[in-house]
PDB file of C-alpha atoms in Angstrom:
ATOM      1  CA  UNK C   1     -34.586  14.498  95.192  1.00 57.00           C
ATOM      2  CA  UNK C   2     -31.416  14.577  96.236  1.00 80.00           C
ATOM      3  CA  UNK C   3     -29.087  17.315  96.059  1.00 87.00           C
ATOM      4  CA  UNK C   4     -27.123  16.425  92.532  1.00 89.00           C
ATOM      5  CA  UNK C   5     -30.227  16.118  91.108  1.00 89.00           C
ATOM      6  CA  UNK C   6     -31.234  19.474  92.106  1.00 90.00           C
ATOM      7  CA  UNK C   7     -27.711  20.784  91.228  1.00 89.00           C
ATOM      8  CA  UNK C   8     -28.285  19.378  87.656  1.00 89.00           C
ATOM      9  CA  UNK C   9     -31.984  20.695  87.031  1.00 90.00           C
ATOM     10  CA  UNK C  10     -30.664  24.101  87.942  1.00 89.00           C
ATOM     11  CA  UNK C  11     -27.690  23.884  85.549  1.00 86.00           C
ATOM     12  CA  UNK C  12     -30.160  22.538  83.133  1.00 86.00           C
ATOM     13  CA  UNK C  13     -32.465  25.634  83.405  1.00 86.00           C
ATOM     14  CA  UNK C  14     -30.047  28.318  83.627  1.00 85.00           C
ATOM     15  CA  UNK C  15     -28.504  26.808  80.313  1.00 82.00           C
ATOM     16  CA  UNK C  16     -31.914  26.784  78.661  1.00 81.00           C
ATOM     17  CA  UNK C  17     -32.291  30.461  79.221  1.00 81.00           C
ATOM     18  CA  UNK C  18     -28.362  31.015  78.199  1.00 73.00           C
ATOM     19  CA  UNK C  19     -27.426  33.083  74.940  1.00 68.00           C
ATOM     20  CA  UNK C  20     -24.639  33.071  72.443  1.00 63.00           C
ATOM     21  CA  UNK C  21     -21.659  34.020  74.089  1.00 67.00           C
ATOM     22  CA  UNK C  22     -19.741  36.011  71.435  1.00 67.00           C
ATOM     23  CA  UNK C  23     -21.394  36.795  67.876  1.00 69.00           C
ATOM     24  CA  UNK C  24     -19.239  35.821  64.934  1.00 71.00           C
ATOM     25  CA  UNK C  25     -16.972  38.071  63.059  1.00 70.00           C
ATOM     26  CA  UNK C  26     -18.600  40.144  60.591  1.00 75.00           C
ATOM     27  CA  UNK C  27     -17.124  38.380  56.774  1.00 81.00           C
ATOM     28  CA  UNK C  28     -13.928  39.060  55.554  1.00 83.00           C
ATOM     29  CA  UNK C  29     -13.101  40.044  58.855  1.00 83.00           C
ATOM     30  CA  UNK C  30      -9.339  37.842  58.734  1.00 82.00           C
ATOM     31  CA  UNK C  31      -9.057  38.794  54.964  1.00 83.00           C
ATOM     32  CA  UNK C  32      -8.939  42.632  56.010  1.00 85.00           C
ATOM     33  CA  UNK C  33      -6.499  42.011  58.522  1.00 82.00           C
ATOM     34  CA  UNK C  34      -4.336  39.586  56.563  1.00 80.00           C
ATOM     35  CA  UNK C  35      -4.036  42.536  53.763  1.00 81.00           C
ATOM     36  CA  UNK C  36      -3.180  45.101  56.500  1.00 82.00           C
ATOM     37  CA  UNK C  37      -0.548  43.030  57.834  1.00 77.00           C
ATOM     38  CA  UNK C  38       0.636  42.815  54.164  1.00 76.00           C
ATOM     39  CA  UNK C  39       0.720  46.542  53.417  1.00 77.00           C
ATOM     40  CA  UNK C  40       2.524  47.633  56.521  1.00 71.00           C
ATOM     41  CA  UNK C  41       6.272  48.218  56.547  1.00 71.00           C
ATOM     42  CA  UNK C  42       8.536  45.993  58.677  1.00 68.00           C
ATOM     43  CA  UNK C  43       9.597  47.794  61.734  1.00 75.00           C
ATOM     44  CA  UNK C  44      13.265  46.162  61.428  1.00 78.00           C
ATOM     45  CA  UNK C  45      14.975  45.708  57.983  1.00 81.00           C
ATOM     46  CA  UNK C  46      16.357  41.681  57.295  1.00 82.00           C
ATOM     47  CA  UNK C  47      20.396  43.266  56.894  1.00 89.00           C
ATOM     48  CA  UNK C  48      20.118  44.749  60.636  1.00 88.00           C
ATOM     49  CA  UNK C  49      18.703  41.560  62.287  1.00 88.00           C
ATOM     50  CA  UNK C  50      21.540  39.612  60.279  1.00 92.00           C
ATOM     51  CA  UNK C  51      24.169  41.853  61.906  1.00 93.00           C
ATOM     52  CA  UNK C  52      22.728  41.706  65.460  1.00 92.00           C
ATOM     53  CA  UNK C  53      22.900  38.268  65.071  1.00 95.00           C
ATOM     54  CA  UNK C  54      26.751  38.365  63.153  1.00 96.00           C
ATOM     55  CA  UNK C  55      28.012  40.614  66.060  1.00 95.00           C
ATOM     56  CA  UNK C  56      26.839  38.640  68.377  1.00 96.00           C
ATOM     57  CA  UNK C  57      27.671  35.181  67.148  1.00 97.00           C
ATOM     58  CA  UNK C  58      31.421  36.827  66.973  1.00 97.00           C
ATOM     59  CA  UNK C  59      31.482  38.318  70.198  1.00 97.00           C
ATOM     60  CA  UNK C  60      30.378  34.754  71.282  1.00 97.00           C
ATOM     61  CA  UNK C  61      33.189  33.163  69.314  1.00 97.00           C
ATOM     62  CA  UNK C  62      35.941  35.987  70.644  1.00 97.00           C
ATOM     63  CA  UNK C  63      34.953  34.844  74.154  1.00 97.00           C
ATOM     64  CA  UNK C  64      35.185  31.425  73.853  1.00 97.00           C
ATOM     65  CA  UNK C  65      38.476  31.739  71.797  1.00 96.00           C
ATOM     66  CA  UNK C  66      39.960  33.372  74.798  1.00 96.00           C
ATOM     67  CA  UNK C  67      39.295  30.623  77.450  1.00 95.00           C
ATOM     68  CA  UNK C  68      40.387  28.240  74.838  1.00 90.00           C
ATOM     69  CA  UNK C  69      43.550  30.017  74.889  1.00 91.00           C
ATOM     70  CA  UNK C  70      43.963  30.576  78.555  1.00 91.00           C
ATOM     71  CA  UNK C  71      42.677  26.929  79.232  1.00 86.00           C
ATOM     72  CA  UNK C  72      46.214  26.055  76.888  1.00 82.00           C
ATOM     73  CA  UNK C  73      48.426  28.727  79.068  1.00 85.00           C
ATOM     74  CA  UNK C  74      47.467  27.517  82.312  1.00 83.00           C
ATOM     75  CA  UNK C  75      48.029  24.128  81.173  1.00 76.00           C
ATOM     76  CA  UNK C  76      51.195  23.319  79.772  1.00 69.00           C
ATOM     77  CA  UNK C  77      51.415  19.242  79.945  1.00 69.00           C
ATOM     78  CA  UNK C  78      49.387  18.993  77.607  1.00 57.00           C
ATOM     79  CA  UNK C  79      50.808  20.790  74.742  1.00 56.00           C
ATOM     80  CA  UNK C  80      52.660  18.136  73.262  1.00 58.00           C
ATOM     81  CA  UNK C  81      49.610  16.570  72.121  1.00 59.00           C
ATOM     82  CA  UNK C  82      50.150  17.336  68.175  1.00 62.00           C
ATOM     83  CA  UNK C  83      54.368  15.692  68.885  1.00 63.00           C
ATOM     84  CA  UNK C  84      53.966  11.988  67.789  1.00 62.00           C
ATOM     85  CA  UNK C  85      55.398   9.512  70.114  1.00 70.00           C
ATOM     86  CA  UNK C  86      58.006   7.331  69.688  1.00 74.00           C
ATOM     87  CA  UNK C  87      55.724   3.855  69.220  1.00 74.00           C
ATOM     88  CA  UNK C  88      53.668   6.067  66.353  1.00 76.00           C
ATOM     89  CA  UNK C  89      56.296   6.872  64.525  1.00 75.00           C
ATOM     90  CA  UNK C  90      58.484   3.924  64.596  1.00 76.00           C
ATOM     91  CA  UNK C  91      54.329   2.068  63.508  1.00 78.00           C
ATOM     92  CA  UNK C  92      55.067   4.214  60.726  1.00 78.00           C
ATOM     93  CA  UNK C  93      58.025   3.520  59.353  1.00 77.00           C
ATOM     94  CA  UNK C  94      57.737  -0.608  59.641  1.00 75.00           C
ATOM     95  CA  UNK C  95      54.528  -0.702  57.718  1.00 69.00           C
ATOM     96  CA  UNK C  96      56.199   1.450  54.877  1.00 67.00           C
ATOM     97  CA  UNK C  97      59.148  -1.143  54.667  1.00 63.00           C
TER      98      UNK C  97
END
């Protein structure tokens, strides 16, 4: 024989003698647990994760507010972008003629 074949009727024999690997869980085993889970208290209450989440969302905001606003300070050109131009507003008036 060659040597897979003597690989495989190993394998084969030590399977043979094998047992189950884990035993089941005993019945109502996840129903037990589901109603524990069920009965116990959350650790955090809902209004203190929403104002984690508020204080952080604004503290995210404040910061992003503030380069915004420095972005503008540094960069004066550009602050006549909400001044119409001349060709806008002279579109303007010849279509309300």
């Amino acid at each position: 024989m060659n040597e897979f074949e003597q690989r495989w009727q190993e394998c084969a024999r030590q399977s043979r003698k094998a047992t189950a690997a884990e035993p089941a869980p005993m019945p109502g085993f996840a129903a037990t647990v589901w109603a524990q889970s069920r009965r116990a208290e959350p650790t955090t209450p809902p209004a203190a994760v929403w104002l984690r989440f508020a204080l952080r969302a604004l503290a995210a905001v404040s910061v992003l507010a503030l380069v915004c606003l420095t972005l503008e300070i540094v960069n004066p050109e550009n602050s006549s972008g909400l001044v119409p131009h001349v060709e806008d507003t002279v579109t303007e008036l010849f279509w309300m003629l």
